[in-house]
Coordinates of C-alpha atoms and ligand atoms in Angstrom, one line a residue:
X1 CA -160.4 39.7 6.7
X2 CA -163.0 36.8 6.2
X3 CA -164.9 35.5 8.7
X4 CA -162.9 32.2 9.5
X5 CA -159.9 34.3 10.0
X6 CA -162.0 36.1 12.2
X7 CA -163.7 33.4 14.1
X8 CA -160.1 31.9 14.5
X9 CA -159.0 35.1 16.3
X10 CA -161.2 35.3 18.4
X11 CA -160.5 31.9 20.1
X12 CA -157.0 33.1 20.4
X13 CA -156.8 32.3 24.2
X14 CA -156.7 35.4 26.3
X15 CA -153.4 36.0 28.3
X16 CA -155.1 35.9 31.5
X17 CA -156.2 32.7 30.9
X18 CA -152.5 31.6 30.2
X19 CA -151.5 33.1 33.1
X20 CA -154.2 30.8 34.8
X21 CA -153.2 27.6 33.5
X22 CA -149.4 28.9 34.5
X23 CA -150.3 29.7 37.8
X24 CA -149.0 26.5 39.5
X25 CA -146.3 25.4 36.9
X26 CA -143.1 25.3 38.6
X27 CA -141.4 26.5 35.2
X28 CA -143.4 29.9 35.0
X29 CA -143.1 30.4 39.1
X30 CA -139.1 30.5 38.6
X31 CA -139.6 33.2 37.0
X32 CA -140.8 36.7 37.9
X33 CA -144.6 38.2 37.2
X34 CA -143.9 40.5 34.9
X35 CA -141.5 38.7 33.1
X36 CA -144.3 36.0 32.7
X37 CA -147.3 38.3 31.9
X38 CA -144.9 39.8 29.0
X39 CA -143.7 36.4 27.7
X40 CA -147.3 35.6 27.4
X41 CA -148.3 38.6 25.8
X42 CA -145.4 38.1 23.4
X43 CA -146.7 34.5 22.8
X44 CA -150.4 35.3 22.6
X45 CA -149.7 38.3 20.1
X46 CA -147.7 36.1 17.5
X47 CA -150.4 33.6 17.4
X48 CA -152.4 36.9 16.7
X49 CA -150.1 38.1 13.8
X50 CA -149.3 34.5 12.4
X51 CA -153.3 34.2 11.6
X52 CA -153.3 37.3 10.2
X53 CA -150.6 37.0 8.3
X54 CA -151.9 33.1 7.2
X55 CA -155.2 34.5 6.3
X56 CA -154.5 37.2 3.8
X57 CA -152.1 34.9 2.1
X58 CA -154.6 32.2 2.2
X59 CA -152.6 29.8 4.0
X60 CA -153.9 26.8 5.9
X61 CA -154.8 28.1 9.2
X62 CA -154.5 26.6 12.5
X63 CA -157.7 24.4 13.4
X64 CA -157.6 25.7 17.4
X65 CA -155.6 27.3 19.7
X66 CA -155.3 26.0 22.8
X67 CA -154.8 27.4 26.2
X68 CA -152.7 24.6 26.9
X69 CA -150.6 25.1 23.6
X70 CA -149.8 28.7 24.4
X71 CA -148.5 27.4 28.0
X72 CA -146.2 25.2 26.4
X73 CA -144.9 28.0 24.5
X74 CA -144.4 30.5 27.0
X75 CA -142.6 28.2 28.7
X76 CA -140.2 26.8 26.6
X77 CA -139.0 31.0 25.4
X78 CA -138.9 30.9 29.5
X79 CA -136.4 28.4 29.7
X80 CA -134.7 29.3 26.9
X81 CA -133.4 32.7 28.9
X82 CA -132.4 30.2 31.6
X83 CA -130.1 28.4 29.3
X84 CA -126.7 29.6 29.2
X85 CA -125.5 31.3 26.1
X86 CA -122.2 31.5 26.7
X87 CA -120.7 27.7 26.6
X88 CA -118.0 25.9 26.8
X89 CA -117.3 24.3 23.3
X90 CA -114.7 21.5 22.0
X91 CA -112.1 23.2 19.4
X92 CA -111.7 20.6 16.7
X93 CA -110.4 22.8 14.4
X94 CA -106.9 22.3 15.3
X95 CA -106.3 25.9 15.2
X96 CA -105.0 26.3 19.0
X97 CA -105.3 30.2 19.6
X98 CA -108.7 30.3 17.9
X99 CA -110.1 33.9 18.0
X100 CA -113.9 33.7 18.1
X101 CA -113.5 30.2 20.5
X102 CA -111.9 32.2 23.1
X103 CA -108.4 32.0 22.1
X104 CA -105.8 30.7 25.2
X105 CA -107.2 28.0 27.3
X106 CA -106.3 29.3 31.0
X107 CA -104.0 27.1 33.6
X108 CA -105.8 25.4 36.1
X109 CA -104.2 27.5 38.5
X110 CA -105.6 30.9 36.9
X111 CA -109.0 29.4 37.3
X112 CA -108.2 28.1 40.8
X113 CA -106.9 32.3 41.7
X114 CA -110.1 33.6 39.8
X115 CA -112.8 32.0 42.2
X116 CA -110.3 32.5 45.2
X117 CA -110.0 36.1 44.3
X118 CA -113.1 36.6 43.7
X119 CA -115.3 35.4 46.2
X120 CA -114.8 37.8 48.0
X121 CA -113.3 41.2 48.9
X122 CA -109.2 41.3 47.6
X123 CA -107.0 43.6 48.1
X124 CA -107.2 45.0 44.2
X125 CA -106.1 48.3 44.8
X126 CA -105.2 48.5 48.6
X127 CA -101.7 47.8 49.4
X128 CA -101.5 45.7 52.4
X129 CA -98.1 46.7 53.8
X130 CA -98.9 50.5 53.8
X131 CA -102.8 50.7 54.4
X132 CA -103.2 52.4 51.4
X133 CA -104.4 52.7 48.1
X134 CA -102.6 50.7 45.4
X135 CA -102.1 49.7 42.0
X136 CA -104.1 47.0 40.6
X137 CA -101.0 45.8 38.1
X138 CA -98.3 46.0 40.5
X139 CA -99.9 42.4 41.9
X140 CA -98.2 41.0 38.6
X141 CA -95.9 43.7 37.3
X142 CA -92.8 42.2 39.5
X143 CA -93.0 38.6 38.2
X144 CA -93.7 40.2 34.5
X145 CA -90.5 42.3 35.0
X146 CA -88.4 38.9 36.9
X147 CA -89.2 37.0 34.1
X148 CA -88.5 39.7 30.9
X149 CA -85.9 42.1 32.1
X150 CA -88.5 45.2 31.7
X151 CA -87.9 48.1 34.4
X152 CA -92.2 48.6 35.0
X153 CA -95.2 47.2 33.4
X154 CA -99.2 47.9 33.2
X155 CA -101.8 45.8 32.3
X156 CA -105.2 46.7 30.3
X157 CA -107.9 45.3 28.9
X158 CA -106.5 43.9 25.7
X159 CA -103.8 44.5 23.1
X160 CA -105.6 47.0 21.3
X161 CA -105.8 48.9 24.0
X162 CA -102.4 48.7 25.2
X163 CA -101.4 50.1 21.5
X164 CA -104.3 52.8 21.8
X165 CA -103.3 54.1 25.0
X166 CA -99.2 53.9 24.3
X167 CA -100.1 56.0 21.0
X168 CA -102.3 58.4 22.9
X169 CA -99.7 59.1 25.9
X170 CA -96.3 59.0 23.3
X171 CA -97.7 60.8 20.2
X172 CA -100.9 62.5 20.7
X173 CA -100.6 65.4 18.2
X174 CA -97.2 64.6 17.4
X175 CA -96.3 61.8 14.1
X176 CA -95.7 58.6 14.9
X177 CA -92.9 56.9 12.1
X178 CA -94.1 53.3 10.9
X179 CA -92.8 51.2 7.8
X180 CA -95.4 50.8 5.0
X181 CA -94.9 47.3 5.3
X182 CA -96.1 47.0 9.0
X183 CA -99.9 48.9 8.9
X184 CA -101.3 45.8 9.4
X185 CA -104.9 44.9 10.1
X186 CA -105.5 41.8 12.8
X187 CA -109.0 41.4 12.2
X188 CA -112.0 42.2 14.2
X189 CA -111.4 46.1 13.3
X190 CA -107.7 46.3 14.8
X191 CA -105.9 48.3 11.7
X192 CA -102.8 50.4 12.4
X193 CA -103.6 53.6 10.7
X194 CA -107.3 53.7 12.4
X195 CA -106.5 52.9 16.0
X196 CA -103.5 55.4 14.9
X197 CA -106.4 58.2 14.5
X198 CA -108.5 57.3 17.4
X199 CA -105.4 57.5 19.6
X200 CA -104.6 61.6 18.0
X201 CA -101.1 60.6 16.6
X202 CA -100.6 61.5 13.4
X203 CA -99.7 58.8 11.2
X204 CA -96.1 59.1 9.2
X205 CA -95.8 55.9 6.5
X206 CA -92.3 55.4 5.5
X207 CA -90.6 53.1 3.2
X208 CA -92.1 50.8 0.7
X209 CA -94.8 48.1 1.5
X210 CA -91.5 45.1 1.0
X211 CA -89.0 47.2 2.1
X212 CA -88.0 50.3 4.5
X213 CA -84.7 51.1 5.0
X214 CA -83.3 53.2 8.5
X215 CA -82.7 56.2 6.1
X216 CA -86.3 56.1 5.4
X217 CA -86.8 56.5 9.1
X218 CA -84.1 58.9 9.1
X219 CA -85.2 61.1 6.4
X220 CA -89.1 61.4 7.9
X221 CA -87.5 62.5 11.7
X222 CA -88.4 66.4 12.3
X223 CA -89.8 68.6 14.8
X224 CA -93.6 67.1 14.7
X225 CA -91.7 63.5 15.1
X226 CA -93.4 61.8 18.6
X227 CA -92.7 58.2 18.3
X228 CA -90.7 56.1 16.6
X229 CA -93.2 52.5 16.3
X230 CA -92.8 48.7 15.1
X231 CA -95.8 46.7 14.6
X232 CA -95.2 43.0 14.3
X233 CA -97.2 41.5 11.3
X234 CA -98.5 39.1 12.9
X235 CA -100.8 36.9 10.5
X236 CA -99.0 37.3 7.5
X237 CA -95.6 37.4 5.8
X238 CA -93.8 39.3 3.1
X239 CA -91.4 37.3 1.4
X240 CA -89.0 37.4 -1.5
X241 CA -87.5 41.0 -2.0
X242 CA -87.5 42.2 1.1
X243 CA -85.8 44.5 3.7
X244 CA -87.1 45.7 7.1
X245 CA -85.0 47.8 9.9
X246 CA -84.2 45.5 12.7
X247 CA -85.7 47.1 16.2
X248 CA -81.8 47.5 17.5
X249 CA -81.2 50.0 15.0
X250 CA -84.4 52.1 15.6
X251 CA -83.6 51.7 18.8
X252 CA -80.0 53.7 18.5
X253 CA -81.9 56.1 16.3
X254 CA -84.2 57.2 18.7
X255 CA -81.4 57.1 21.1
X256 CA -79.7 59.7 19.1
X257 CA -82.8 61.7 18.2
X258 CA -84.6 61.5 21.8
X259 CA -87.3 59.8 20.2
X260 CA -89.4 57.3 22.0
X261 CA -89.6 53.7 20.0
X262 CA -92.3 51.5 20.6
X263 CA -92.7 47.8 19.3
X264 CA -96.1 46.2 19.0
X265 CA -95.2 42.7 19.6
X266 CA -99.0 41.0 18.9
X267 CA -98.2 38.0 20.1
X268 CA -95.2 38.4 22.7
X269 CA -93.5 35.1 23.9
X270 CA -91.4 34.5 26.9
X271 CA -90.2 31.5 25.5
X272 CA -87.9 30.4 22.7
X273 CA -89.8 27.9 20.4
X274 CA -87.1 27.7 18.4
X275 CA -85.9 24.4 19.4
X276 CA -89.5 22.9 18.8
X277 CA -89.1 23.4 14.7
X278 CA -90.8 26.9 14.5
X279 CA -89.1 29.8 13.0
X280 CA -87.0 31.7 15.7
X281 CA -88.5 35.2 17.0
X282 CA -87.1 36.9 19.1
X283 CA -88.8 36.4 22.7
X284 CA -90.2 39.5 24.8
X285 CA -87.3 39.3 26.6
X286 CA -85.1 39.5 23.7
X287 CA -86.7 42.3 22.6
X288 CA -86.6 44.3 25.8
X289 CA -82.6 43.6 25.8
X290 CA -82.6 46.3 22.9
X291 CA -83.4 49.2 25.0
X292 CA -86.7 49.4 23.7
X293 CA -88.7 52.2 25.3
X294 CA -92.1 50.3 25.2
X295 CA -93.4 47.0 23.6
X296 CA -97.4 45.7 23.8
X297 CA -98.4 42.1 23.7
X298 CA -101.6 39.9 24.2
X299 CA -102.4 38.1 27.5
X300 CA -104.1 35.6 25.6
X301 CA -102.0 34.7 22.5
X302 CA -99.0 32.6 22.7
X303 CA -98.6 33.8 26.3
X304 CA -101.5 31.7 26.9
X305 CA -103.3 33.7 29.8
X306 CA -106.8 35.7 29.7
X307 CA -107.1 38.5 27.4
X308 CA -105.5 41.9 28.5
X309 CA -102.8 43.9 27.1
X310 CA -99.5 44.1 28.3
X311 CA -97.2 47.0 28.5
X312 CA -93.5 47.1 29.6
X313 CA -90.8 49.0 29.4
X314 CA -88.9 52.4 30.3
X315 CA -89.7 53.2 33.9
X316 CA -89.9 56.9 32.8
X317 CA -92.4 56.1 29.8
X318 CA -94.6 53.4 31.7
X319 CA -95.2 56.0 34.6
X320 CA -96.6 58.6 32.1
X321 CA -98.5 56.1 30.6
X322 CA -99.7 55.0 34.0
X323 CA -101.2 58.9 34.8
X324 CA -102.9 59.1 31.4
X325 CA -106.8 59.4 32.1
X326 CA -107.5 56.8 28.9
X327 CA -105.8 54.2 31.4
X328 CA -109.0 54.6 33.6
X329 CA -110.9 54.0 30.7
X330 CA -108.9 50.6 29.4
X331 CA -108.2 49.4 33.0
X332 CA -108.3 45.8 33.4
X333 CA -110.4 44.2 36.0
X334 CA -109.7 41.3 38.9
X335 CA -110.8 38.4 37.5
X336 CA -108.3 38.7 34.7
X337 CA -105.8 40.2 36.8
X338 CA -105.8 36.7 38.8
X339 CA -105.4 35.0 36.1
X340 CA -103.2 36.3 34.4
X341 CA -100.5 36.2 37.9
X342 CA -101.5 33.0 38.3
X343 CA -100.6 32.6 34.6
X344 CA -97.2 34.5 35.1
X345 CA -96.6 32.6 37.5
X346 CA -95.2 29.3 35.8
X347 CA -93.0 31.6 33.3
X348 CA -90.8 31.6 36.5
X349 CA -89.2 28.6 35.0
X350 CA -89.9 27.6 30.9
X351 CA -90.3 24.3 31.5
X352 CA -93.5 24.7 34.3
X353 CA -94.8 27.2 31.8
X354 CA -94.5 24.8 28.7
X355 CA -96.2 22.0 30.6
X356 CA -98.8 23.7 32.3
X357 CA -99.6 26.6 29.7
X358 CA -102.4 24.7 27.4
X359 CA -101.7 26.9 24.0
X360 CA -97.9 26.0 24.8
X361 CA -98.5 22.2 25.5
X362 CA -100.4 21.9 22.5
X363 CA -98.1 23.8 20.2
X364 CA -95.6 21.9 21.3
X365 CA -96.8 18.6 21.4
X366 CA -94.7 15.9 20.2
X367 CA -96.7 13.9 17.0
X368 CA -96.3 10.5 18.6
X369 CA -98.5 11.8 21.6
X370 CA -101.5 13.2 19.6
X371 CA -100.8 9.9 17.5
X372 CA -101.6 7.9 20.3
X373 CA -104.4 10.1 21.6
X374 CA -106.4 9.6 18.1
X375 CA -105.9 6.0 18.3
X376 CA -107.4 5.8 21.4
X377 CA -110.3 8.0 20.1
X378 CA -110.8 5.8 16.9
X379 CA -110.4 2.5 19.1
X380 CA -113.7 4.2 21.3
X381 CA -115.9 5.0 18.1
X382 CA -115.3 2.7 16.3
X383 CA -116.5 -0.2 19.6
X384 CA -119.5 2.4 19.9
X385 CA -120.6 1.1 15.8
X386 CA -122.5 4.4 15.4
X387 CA -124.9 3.7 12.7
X388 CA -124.0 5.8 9.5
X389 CA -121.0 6.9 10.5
X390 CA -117.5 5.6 9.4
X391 CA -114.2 6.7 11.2
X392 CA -110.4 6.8 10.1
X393 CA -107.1 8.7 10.7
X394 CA -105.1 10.8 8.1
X395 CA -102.3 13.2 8.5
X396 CA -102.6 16.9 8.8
X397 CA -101.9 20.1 9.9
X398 CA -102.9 22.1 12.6
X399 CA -102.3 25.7 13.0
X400 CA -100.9 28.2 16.2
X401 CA -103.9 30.9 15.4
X402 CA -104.4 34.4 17.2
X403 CA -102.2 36.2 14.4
X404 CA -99.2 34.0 16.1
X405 CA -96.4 32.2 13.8
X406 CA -98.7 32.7 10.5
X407 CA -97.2 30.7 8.1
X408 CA -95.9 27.5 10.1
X409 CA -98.0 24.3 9.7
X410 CA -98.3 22.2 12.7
X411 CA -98.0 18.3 11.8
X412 CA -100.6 16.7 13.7
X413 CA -103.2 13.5 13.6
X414 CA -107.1 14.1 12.3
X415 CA -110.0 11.8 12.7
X416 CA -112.0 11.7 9.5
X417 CA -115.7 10.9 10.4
X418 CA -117.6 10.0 6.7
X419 CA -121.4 9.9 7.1
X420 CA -122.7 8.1 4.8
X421 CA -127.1 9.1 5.3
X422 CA -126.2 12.8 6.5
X423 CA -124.7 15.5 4.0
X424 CA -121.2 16.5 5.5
X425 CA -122.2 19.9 6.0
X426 CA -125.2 18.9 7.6
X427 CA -123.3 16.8 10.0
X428 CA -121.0 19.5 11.1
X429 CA -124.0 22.1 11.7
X430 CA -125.6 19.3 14.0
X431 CA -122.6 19.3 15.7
X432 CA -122.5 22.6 16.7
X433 CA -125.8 22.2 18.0
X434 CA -125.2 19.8 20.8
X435 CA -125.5 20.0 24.6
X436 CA -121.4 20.8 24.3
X437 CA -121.0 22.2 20.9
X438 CA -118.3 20.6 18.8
X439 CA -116.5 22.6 16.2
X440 CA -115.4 20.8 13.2
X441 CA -113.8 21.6 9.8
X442 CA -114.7 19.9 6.7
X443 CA -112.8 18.8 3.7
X444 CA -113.8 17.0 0.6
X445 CA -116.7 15.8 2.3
X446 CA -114.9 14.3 5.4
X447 CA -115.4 15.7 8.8
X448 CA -112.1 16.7 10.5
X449 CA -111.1 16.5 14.1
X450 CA -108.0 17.5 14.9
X451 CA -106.5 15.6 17.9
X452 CA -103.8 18.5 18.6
X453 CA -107.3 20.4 20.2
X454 CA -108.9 17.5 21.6
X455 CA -108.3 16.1 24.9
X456 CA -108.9 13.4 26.1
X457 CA -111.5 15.0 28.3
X458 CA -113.2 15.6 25.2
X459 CA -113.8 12.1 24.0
X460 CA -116.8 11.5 26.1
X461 CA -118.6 14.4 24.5
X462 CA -117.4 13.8 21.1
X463 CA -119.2 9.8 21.1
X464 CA -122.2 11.5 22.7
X465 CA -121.9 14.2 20.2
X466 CA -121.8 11.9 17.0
X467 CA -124.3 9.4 18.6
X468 CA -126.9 12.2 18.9
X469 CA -126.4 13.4 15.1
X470 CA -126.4 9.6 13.5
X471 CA -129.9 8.9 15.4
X472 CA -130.9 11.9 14.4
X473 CA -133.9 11.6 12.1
X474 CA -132.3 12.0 8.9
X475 CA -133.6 14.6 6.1
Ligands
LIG1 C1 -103.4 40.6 18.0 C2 -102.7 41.9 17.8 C3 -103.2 43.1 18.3 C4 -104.5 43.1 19.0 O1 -104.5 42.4 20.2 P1 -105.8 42.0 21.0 O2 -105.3 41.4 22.2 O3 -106.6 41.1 20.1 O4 -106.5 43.3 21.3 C5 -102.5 44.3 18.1 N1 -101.3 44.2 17.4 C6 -100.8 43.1 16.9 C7 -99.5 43.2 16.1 C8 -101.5 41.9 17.0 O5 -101.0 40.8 16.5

């Protein structure tokens, strides 16, 4: 080490004399002692390293180190753990049941019942009538069954788990019969055949990956036979030559076998979008009509609620599923639980749910609407005249998201944002760094908002938002 690096070191400020200069900073008292004393140390020691590091590459090294200068530091990493990480952030992307941005939107009514439950004590698991312990689900399980037709229901902590724990009561040790054209992966880790292992059922392919026929099924029935399961396949389609078993006829066969069937819906839907230009699926309560023993769904894909898992079904099966010690494990908690009544709530009657359900209002929103919306959006940026930046509408298409309704584009309006001193991709990376991070898609360098996403809530934050990244210095 030579001497300057030396002599530079030692006027590395010591940490007691940052603690000094901290002592009456309003910043540094919010926080506690120890919490201060290590941030400084933290501070002080990189300082320490960063010469060293400087000096035997023969960098430029700082001229001095001030007391002052460490302050500032420690203060700033300080309020940098006061800052929320968690945010809320505008979806731009027009994909409505976005995975990593949260998925569903929740009602205002779920939020209302998740403060109102919450505050305070609630009677989770007590059941007010009898004095005694209850079941947290049964607060929703009667408007789940009203509205679909199922005899009982639980709730966990998300789809996966519902599948997990269904497998683990129905066919621990025992095979469970699934077409080779349904072991599906979701993303984020969910694959058929491994949750299939976790849960101890044994997992028995059948058929061909484009088509299965019920002999297939038929044929693979025997002693070691638990469950009988359909998994819906979600974010993608086969097409062409194709044949799958329809659920009414596995249905009879396990009927006629004594076999449990079980249908993984993914992305279960109360109500018939048929009649808004997507594909017809059968709703949950469709399905349920079958005799089905057990389906599994999402809380927070089209059903538009908080994430959990939904189970319904055969009062017989749902009770053994009920007692299985996993269910401990999975069980959902209130917050979500209010929600998600609160949620239920306006499936009481389709048309509540399809105007006050956000993923349903904006899959379902008529063209002419989100037309009008962008106008109104392009009419407010373009009087702001943001330096740089150029604004125009085009025609796109938006998508449903969450592993829902895969291959069904959504018509909808964009705003195309061209910056003409700012790279494109630079733009959309300062964008996600605002005070309410806005999440845009780019395409041949044009910046894309989607309107079908956008409220007009959002507006406000999207002028800030691009007024912020045109002043920005630009490099
Ligand atoms: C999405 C999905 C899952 C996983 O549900 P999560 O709620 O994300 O845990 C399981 N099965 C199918 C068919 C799905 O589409």
């Amino acid at each position: 080490m030579d001497d300057n690096t030396k002599k530079i070191l030692r006027e590395i400020p010591k940490i007691d004399e940052v603690l000094l200069f901290l002592k009456k900073d309003a910043v540094s008292n919010a926080f506690s002692k120890d919490l201060v004393v290590t941030t400084c140390r933290e501070v002080v020691d990189k300082i320490r390293r960063s010469i060293i590091v400087a000096g035997e590459k023969g960098k430029q090294l700082p001229s001095a180190i001030t007391v002052e200068g460490a302050a500032v530091e420690v203060k700033e990493r300080l309020m940098q753990l006061r800052s929320y990480k968690l945010r809320r952030v505008i979806n731009a992307t027009g994909i409505i049941l976005h995975t990593n941005l949260g998925r569903a939107p929740l009602c205002d009514e779920a939020l209302e019942r998740v403060v109102e439950v919450s505050r305070g004590y609630s009677n989770l698991e007590f059941d007010l009538v009898e004095g005694k312990r209850g079941l947290r689900y049964d607060h929703v399980k009667e408007t789940l069954c009203s509205v679909s037709g199922a005899e009982d229901a639980l709730i966990v902590n998300n789809n996966a788990a519902a599948v997990l724990l269904a497998l683990n009561t129905l066919s621990e040790d025992r095979e469970s019969i699934v077409s080779r054209g349904e072991l599906i992966e979701i993303g984020g880790e969910f694959r058929i055949p491994e949750v299939m292992e976790k849960s101890g059922a044994i997992l028995r392919e059948v058929g061909t990956t484009n088509r299965t026929h019920l002999e297939d099924y038929e044929d693979a029935i025997g002693n070691e036979t638990g469950l009988i399961m359909k998994v819906h396949t979600s974010n993608f389609r086969i097409t062409g030559f194709t044949e799958e078993v329809e659920l009414s006829q596995l249905v009879a066969l396990g009927r006629r076998e004594g076999i449990p069937v079980m249908d993984d819906l993914g992305s279960g839907c109360f109500i018939d979008l048929g009649r808004f230009g997507f594909d017809r699926e059968p709703t949950v309560q469709e399905v349920l009509q079958t005799g089905v023993d057990v389906v599994t769904f999402s809380g927070d894909k089209l059903l538009g609620g908080p994430q959990a898992g939904i189970i319904m079904g055969k009062r017989e099966i749902i009770g053994r599923i009920k007692k299985n010690p996993l269910n401990r494990a999975l069980r959902i908690d209130k917050l979500t639980l209010a929600a998600l009544e609160a949620t239920m709530q306006h499936y009481l009657n389709p048309d509540d749910a399809l105007s006050n359900i956000k993923a349903l209002r904006s899959l379902t929103e008529p063209l002419k609407e989100i037309e009008g919306r962008a106008k109104k959006l392009l009419g407010l940026l373009n009087r702001a005249s943001i330096e740089g930046l150029t604004f125009s509408l085009k025609e796109g298409k938006s998508m449903a998201g969450g592993g829902s309704l895969p291959t069904q584009e959504i018509p909808t309006v964009l705003l195309s944002v061209k910056t003409l001193n700012l790279s494109t991709n630079r733009a959309e990376e300062r964008l996600r760094g605002v005070d309410v991070p806005i999440i845009t898609r780019i395409s041949e360098d044009e910046l894309l908002f989607d309107l079908r996403t956008i409220g007009e809530d959002d507006f406000s934050f999207i002028e800030s938002g691009l007024k912020i990244i045109a002043h920005q210095d630009v490099c």
